[in-house]
PDB file of C-alpha atoms in Angstrom:
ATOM      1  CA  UNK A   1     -16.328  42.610 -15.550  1.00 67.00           C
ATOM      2  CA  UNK A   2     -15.998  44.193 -12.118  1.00 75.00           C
ATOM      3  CA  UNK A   3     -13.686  42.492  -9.442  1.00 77.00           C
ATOM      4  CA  UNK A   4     -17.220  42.368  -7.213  1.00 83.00           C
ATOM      5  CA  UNK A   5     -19.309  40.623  -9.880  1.00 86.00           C
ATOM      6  CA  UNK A   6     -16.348  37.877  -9.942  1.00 87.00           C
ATOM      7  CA  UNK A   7     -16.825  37.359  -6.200  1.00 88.00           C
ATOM      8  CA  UNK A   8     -20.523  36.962  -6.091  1.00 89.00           C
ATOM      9  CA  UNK A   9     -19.402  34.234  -8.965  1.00 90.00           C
ATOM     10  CA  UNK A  10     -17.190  32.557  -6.598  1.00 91.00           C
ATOM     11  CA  UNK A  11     -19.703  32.399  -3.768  1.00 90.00           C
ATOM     12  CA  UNK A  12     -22.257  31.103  -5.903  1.00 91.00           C
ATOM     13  CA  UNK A  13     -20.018  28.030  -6.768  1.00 91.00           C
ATOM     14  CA  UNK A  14     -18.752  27.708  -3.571  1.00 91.00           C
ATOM     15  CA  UNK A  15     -22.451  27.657  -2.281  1.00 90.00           C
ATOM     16  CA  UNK A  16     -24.164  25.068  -4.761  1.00 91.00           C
ATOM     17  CA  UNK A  17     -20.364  22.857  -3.775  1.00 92.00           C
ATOM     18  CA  UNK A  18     -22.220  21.190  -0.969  1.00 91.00           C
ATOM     19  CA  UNK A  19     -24.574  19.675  -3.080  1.00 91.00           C
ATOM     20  CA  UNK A  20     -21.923  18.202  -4.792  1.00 91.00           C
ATOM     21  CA  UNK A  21     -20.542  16.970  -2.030  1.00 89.00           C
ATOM     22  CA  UNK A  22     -23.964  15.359  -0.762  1.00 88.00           C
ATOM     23  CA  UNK A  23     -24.270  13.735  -4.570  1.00 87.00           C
ATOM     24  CA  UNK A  24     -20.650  12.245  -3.916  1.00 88.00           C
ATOM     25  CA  UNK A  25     -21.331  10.801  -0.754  1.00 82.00           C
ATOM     26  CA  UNK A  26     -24.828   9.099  -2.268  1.00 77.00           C
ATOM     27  CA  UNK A  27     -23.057   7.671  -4.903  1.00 80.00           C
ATOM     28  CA  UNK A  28     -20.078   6.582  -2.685  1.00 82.00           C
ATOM     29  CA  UNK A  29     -22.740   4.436  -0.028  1.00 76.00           C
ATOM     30  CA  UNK A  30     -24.119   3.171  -2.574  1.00 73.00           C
ATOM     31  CA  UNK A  31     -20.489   1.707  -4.115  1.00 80.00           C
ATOM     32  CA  UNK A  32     -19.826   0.911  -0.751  1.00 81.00           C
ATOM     33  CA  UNK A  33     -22.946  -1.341   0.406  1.00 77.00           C
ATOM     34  CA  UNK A  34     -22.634  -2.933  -3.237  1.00 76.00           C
ATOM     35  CA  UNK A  35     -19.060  -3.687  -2.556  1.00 85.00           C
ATOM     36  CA  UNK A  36     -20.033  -5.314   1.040  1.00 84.00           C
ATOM     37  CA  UNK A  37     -22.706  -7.141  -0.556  1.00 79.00           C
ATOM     38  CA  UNK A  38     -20.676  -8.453  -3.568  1.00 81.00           C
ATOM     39  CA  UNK A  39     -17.545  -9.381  -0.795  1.00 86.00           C
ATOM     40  CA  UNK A  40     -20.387 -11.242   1.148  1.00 85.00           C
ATOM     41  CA  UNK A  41     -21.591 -13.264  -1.818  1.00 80.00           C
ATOM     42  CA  UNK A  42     -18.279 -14.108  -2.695  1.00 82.00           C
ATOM     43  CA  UNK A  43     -16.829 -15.283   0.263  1.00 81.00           C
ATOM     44  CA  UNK A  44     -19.626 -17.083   1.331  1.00 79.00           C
ATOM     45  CA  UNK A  45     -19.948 -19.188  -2.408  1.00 69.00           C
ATOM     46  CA  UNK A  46     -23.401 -18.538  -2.812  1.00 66.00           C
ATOM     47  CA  UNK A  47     -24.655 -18.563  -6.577  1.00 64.00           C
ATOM     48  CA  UNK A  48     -28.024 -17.159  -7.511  1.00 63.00           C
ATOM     49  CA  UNK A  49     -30.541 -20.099  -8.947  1.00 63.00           C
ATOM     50  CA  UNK A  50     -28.680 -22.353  -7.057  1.00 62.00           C
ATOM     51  CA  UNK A  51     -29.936 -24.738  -4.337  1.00 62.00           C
ATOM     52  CA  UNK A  52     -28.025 -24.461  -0.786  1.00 60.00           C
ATOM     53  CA  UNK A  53     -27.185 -28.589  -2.021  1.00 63.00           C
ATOM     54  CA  UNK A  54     -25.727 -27.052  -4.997  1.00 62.00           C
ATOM     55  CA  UNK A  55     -23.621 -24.138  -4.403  1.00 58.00           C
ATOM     56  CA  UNK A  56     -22.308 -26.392  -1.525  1.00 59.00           C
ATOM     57  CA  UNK A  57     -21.220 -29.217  -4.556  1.00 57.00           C
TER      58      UNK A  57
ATOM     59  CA  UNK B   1     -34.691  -3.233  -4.105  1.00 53.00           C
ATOM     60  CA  UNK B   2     -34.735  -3.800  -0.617  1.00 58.00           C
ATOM     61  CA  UNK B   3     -30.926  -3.233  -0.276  1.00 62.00           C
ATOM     62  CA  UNK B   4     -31.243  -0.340  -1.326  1.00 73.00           C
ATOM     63  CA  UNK B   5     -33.055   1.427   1.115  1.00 79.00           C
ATOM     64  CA  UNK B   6     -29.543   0.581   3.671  1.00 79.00           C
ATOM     65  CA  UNK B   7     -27.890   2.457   1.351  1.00 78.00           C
ATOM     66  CA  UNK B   8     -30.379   5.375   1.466  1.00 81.00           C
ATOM     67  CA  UNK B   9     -29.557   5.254   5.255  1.00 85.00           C
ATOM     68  CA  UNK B  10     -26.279   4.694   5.204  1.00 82.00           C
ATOM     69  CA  UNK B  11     -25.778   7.719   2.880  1.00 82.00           C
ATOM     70  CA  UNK B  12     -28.310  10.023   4.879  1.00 87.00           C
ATOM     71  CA  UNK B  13     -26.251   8.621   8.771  1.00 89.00           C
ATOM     72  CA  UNK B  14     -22.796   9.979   6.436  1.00 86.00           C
ATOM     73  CA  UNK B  15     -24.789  13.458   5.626  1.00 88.00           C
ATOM     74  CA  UNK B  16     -26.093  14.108   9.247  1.00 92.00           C
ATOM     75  CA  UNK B  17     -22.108  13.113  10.847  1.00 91.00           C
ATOM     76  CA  UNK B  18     -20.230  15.623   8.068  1.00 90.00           C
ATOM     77  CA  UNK B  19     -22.858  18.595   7.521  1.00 91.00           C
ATOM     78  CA  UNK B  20     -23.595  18.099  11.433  1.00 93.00           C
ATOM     79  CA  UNK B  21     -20.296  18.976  12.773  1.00 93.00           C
ATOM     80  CA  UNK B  22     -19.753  21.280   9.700  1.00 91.00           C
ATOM     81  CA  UNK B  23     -22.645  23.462  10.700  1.00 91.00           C
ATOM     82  CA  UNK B  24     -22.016  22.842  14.466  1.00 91.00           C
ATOM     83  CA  UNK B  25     -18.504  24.033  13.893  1.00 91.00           C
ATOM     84  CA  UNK B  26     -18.920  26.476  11.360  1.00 88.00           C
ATOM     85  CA  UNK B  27     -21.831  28.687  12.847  1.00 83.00           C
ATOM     86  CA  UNK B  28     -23.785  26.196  15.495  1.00 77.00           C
ATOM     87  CA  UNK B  29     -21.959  28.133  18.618  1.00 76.00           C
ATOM     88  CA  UNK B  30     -23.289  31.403  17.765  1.00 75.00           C
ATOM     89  CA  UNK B  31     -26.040  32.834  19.670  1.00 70.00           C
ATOM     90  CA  UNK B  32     -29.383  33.203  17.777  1.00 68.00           C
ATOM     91  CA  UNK B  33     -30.437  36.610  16.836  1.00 68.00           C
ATOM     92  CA  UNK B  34     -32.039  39.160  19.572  1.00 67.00           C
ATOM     93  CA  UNK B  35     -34.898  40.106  17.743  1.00 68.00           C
ATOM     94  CA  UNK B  36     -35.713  36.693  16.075  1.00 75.00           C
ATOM     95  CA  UNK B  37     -39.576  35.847  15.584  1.00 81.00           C
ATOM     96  CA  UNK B  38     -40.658  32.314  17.698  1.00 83.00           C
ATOM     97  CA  UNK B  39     -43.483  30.811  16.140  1.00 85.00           C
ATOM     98  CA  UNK B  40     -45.700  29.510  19.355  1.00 85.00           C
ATOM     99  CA  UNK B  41     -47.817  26.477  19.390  1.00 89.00           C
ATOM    100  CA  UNK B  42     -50.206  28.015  16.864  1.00 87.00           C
ATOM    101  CA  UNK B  43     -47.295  28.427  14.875  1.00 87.00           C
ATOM    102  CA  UNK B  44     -46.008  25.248  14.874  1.00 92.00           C
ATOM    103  CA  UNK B  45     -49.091  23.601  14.263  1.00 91.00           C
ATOM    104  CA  UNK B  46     -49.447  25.969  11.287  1.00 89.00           C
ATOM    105  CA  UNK B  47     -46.053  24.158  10.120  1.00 92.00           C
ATOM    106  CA  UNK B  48     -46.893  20.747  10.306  1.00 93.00           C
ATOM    107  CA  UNK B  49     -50.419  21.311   8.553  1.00 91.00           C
ATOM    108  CA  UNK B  50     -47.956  23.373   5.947  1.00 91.00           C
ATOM    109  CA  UNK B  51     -46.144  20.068   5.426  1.00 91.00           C
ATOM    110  CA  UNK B  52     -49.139  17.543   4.910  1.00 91.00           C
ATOM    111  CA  UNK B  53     -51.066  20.024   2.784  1.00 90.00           C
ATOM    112  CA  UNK B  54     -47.544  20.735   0.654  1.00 91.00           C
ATOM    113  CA  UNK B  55     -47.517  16.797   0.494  1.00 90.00           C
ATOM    114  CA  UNK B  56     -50.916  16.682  -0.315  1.00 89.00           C
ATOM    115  CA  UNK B  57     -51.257  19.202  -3.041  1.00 89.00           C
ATOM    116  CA  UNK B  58     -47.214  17.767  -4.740  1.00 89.00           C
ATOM    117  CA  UNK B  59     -48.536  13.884  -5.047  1.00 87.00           C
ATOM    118  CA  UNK B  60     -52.208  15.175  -6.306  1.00 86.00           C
ATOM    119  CA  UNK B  61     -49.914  17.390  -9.023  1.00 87.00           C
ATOM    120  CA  UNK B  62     -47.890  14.272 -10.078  1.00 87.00           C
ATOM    121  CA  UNK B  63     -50.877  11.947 -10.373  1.00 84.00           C
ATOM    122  CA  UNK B  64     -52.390  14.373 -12.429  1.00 84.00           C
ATOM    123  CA  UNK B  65     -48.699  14.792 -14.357  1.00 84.00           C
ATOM    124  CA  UNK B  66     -48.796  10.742 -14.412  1.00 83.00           C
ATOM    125  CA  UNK B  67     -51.761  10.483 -16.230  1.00 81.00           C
ATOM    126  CA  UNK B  68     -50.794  12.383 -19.219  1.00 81.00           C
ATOM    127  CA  UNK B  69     -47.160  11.504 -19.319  1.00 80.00           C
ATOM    128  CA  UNK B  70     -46.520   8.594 -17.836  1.00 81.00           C
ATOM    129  CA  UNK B  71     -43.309   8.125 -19.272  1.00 80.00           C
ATOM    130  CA  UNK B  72     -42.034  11.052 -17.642  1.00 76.00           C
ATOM    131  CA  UNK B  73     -43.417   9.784 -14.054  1.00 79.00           C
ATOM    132  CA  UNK B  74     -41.863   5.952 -14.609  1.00 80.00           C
ATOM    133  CA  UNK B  75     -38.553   6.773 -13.740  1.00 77.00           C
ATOM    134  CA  UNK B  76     -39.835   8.693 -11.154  1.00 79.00           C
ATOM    135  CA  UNK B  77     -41.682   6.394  -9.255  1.00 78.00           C
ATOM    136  CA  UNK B  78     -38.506   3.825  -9.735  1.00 78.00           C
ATOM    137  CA  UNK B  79     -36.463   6.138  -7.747  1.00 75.00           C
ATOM    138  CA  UNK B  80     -39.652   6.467  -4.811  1.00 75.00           C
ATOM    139  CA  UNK B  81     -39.846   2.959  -4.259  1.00 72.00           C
ATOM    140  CA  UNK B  82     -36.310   2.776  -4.449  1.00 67.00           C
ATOM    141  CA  UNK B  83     -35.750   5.339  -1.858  1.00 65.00           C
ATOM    142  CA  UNK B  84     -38.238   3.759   0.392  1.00 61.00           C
ATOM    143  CA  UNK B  85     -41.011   6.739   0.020  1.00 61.00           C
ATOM    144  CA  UNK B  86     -43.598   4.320  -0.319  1.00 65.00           C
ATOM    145  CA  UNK B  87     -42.431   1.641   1.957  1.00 67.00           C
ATOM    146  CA  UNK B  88     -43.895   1.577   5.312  1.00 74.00           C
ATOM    147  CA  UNK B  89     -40.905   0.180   7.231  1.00 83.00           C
ATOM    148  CA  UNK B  90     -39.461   1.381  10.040  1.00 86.00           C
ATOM    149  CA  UNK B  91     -35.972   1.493   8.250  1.00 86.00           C
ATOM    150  CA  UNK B  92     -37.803   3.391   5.340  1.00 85.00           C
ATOM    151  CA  UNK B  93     -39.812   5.526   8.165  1.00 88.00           C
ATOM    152  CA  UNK B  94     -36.904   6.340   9.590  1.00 90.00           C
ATOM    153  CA  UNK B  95     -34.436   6.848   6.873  1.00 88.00           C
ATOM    154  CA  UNK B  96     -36.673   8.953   4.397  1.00 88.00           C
ATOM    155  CA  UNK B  97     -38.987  10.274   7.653  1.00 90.00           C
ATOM    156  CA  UNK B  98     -36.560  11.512  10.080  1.00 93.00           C
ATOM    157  CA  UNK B  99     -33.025  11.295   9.085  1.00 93.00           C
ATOM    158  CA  UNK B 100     -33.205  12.824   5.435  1.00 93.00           C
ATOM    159  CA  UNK B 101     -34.791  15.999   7.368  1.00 95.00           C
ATOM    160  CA  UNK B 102     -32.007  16.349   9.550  1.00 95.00           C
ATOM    161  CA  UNK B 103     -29.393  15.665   6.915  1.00 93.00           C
ATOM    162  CA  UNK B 104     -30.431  18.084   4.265  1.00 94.00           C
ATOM    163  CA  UNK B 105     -31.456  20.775   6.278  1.00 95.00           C
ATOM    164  CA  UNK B 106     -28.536  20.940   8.052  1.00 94.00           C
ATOM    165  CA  UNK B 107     -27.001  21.213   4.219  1.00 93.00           C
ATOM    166  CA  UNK B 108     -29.583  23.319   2.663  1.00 93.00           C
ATOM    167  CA  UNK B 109     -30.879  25.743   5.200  1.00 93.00           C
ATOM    168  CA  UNK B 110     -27.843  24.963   7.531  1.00 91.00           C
ATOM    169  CA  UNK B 111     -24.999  25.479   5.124  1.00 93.00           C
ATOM    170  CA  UNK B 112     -25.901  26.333   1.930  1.00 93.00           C
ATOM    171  CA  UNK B 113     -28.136  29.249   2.703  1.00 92.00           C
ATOM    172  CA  UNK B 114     -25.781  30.951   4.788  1.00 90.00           C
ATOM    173  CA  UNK B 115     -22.758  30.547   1.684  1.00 92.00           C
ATOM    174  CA  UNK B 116     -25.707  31.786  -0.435  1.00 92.00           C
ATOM    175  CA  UNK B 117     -25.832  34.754   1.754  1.00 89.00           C
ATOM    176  CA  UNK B 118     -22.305  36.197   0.767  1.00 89.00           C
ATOM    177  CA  UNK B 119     -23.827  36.135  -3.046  1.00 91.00           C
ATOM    178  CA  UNK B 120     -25.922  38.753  -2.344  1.00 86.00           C
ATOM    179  CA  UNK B 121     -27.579  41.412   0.327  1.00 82.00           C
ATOM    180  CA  UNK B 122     -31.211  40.378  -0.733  1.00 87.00           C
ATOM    181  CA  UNK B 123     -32.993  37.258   1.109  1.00 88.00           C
ATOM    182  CA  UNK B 124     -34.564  36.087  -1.972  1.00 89.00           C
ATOM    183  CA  UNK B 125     -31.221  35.289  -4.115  1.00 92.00           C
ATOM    184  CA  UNK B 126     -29.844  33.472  -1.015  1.00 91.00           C
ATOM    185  CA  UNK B 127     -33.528  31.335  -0.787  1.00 92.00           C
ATOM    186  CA  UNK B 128     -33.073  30.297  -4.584  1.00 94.00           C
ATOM    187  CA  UNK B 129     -29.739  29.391  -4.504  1.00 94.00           C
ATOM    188  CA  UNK B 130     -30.139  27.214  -1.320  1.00 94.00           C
ATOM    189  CA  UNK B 131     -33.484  25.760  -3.074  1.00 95.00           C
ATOM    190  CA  UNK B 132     -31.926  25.567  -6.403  1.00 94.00           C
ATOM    191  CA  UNK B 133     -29.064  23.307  -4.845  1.00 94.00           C
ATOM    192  CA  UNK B 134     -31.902  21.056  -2.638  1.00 94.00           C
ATOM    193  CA  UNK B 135     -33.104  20.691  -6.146  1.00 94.00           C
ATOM    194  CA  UNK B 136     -30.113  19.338  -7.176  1.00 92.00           C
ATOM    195  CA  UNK B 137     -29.214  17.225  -4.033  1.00 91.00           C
ATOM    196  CA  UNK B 138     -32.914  14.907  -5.385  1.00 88.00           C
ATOM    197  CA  UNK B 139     -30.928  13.855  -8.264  1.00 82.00           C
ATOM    198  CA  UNK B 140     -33.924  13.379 -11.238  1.00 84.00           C
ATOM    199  CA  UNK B 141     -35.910  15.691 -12.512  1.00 86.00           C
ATOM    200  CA  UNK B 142     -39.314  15.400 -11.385  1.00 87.00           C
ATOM    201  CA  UNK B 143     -38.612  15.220  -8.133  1.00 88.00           C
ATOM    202  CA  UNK B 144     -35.623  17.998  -8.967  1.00 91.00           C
ATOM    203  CA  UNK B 145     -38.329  20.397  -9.789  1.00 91.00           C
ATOM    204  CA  UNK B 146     -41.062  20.644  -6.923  1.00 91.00           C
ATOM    205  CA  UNK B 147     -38.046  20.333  -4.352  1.00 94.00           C
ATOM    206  CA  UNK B 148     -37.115  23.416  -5.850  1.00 94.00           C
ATOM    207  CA  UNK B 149     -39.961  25.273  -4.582  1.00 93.00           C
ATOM    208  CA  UNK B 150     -40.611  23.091  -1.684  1.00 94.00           C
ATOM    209  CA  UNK B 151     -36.908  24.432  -1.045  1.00 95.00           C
ATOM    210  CA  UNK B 152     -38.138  27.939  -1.513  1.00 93.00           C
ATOM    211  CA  UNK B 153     -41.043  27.697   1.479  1.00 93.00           C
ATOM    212  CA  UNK B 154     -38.253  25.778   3.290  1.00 94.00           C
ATOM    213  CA  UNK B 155     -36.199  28.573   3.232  1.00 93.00           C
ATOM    214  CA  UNK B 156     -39.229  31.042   3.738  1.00 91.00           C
ATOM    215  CA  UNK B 157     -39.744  29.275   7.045  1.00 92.00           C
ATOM    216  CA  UNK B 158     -35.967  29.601   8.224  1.00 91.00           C
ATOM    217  CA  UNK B 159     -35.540  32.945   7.400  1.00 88.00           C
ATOM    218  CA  UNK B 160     -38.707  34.048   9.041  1.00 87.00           C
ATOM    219  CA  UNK B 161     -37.811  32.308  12.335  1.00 87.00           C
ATOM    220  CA  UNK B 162     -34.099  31.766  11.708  1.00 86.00           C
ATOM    221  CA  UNK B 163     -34.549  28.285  13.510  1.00 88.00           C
ATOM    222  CA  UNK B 164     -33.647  25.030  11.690  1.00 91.00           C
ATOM    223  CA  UNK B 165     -35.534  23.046  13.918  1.00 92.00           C
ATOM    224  CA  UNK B 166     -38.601  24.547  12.432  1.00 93.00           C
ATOM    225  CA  UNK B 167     -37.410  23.416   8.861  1.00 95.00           C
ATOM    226  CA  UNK B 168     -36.632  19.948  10.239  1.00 96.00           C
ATOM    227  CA  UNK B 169     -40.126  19.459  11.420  1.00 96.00           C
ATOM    228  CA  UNK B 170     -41.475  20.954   8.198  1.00 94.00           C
ATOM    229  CA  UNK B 171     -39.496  18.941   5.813  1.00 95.00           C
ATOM    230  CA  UNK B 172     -40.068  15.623   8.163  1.00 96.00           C
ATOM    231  CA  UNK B 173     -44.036  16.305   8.234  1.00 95.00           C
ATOM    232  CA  UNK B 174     -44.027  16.630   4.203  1.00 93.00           C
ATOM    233  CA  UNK B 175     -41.818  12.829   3.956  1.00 92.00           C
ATOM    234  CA  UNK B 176     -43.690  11.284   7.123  1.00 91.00           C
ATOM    235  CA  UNK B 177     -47.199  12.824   5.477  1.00 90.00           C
ATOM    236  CA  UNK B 178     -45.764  11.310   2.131  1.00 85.00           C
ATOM    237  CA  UNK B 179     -47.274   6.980   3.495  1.00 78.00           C
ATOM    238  CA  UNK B 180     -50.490   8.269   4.602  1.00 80.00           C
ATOM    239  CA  UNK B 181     -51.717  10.474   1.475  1.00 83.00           C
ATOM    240  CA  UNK B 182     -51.436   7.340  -0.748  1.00 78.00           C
ATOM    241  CA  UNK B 183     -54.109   5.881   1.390  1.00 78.00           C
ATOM    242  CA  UNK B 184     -55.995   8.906   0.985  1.00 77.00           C
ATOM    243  CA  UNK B 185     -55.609   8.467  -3.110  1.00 76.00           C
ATOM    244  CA  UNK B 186     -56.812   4.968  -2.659  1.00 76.00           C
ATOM    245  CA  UNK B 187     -60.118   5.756  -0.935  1.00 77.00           C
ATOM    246  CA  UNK B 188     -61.090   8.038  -3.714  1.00 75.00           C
ATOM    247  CA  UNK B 189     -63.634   6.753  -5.527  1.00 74.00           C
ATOM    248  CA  UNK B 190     -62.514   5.394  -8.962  1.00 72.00           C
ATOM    249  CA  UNK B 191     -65.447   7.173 -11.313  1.00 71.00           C
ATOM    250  CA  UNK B 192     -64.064  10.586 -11.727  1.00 69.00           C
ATOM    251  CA  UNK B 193     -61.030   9.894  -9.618  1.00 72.00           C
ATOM    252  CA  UNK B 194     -59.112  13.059 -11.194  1.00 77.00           C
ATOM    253  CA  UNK B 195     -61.503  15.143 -11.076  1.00 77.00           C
ATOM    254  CA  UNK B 196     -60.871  14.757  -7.189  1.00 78.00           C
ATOM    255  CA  UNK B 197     -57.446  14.768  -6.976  1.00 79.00           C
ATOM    256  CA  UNK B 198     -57.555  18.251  -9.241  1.00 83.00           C
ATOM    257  CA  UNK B 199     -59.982  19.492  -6.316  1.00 83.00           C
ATOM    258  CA  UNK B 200     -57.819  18.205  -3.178  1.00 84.00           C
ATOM    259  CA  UNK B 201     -54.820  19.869  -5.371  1.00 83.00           C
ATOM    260  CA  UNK B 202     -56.615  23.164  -5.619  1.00 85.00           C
ATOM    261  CA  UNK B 203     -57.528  23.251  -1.691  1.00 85.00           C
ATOM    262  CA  UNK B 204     -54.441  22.131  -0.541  1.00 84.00           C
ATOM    263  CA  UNK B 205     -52.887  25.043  -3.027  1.00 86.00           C
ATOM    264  CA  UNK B 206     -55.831  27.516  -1.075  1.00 85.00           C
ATOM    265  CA  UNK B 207     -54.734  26.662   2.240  1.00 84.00           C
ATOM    266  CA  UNK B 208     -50.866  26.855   2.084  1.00 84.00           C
ATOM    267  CA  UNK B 209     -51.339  30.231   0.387  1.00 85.00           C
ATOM    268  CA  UNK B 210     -53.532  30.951   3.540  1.00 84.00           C
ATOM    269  CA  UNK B 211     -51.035  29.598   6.236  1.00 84.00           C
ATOM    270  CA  UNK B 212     -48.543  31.589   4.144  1.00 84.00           C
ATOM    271  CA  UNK B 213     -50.451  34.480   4.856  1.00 81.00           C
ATOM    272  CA  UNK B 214     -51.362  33.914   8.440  1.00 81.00           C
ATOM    273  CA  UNK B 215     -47.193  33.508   8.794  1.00 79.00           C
ATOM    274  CA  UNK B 216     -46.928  37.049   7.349  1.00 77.00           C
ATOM    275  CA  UNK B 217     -44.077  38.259   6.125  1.00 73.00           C
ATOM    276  CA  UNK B 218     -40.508  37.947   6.766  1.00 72.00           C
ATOM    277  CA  UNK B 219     -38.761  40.747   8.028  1.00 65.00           C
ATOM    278  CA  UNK B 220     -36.261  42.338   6.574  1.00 54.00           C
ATOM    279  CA  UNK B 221     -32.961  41.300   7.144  1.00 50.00           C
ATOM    280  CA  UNK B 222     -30.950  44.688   6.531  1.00 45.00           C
ATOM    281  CA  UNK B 223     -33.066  46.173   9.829  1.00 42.00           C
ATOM    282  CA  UNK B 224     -31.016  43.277  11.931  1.00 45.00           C
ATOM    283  CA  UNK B 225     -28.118  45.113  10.216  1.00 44.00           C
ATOM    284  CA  UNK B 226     -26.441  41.970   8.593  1.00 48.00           C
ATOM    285  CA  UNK B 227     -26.994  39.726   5.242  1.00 52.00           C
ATOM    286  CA  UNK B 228     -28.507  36.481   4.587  1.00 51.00           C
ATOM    287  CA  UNK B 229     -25.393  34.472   5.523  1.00 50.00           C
ATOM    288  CA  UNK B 230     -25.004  36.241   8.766  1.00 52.00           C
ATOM    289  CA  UNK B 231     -28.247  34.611  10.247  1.00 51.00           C
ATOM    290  CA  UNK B 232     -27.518  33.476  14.119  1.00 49.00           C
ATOM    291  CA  UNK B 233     -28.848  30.291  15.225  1.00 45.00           C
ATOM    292  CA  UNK B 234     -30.853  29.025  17.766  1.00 39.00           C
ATOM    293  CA  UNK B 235     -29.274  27.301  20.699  1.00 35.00           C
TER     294      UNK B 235
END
């Protein structure tokens, strides 16, 4: 294969890498504001189903 | 569900802080080209009909797709409401309205399409790389698909006028346009409701192939003497 076709290879990866990137950071906010949340609910005791009377019990 | 619209934002404020300095950085300095088209208020106006009919004539397609696969469309519309497409708060408005137009062009048309350019000489290898990777950027399938070619007239637009501010508005009037169609779904009457949709489809599909035409054609980027990727911006 010629040395140019290997280039145009290279620049197509290096092109689409971006979108990568952009897939990376959705997944990472995502992670991120479930992590806050999840911190939040468990420093603040709160149970799901539960009354405020009960999850302060 | 509602949480996850923050994160939608969140990820989108992340996109526009990286891909914004990237681009700045990388080729936002430059100087736009000399002889560079400008599209005038006609113009303009031509590109935010573009984006309501290209809205228009893409949620006509997927009802029609929805009622004979609706399998197919369920995860689909999961990953709307999800996204806050069909939400009409002003978090949603602004996250899926204004800030996922800045964000991705900046890495489609901004970026990508000027990497794409070192691929090859020829605009349109460049414009379906570019829309190949927006594609990509939706993450599922249906909606993988028609950004593909919503990509395409995306990139159509910037390399006519080499102006990202012109895909911006574009891409924003297609997501803004996105609230106020369904209302135009729901007023249809319910007796042959498809038969409807198919028509608004098929006019919406007659008059973006007219504004398409009234655009003209993009000129040639070896007479500016450089490739795809060596488009100047506008200041």
């Amino acid at each position: 294969m010629p040395r140019n076709t290997f280039k145009k290879i290279g620049w197509f990866f290096v092109s689409v890498l971006p979108a990568f990137l952009s897939l990376t950071l959705q997944f990472g906010a995502a992670m991120l504001i479930a992590l806050v949340i999840s911190l939040a609910v468990s420093f603040s005791g709160y149970q799901a189903g539960m009354s405020q009377a009960e999850t302060a019990q | 569900m509602e949480n996850l619209i923050w994160v939608v934002a969140c990820y989108q404020l992340v996109g526009i802080v990286i891909f914004g300095l990237w681009y700045y950085l990388a080729w936002g300095r430059k100087k736009r080209a000399q002889n560079a088209e400008k599209p005038g208020a006609k113009g303009i106006f031509a590109i935010i009909l573009l984006g309501i009919l290209l809205q228009a004539f893409i949620s006509g397609a997927l009802g029609i797709l929805d009622a004979g696969f609706p399998n197919l469309m369920k995860n689909y519309k999961e990953i709307m409401e999800a996204a806050g497409l069909v939400e009409m708060s002003a978090i949603a408005i602004l996250a899926t309205g204004i800030m996922a137009p800045v964000g991705e062009e900046l890495l489609c048309r901004g970026i990508m399409f000027r990497l794409a350019g070192k691929v090859s000489d020829k605009f349109w290898v460049a414009n379906c790389i570019q829309a190949f990777a927006f594609g990509i950027i939706h993450a599922n399938l249906v909606q993988g698909i028609y950004a593909f070619f919503l990509g395409l007239i995306l990139g159509y637009i910037y390399g006519k006028y080499r102006n990202i501010w012109l895909c911006m508005l574009l891409h924003a009037s297609v997501n803004l346009s996105a609230n106020f169609i369904e209302y135009l779904w729901e007023a249809l009457p319910e007796q042959n409701g498809m038969l409807f949709v198919g028509l608004i489809c098929a006019g919406s599909l007659a008059f973006i192939v007219l504004i398409y035409l009234l655009l003209g054609k993009i000129k040639p980027l070896e007479e500016e003497g450089g490739k795809a990727g060596d488009i100047e911006e506008l200041q």
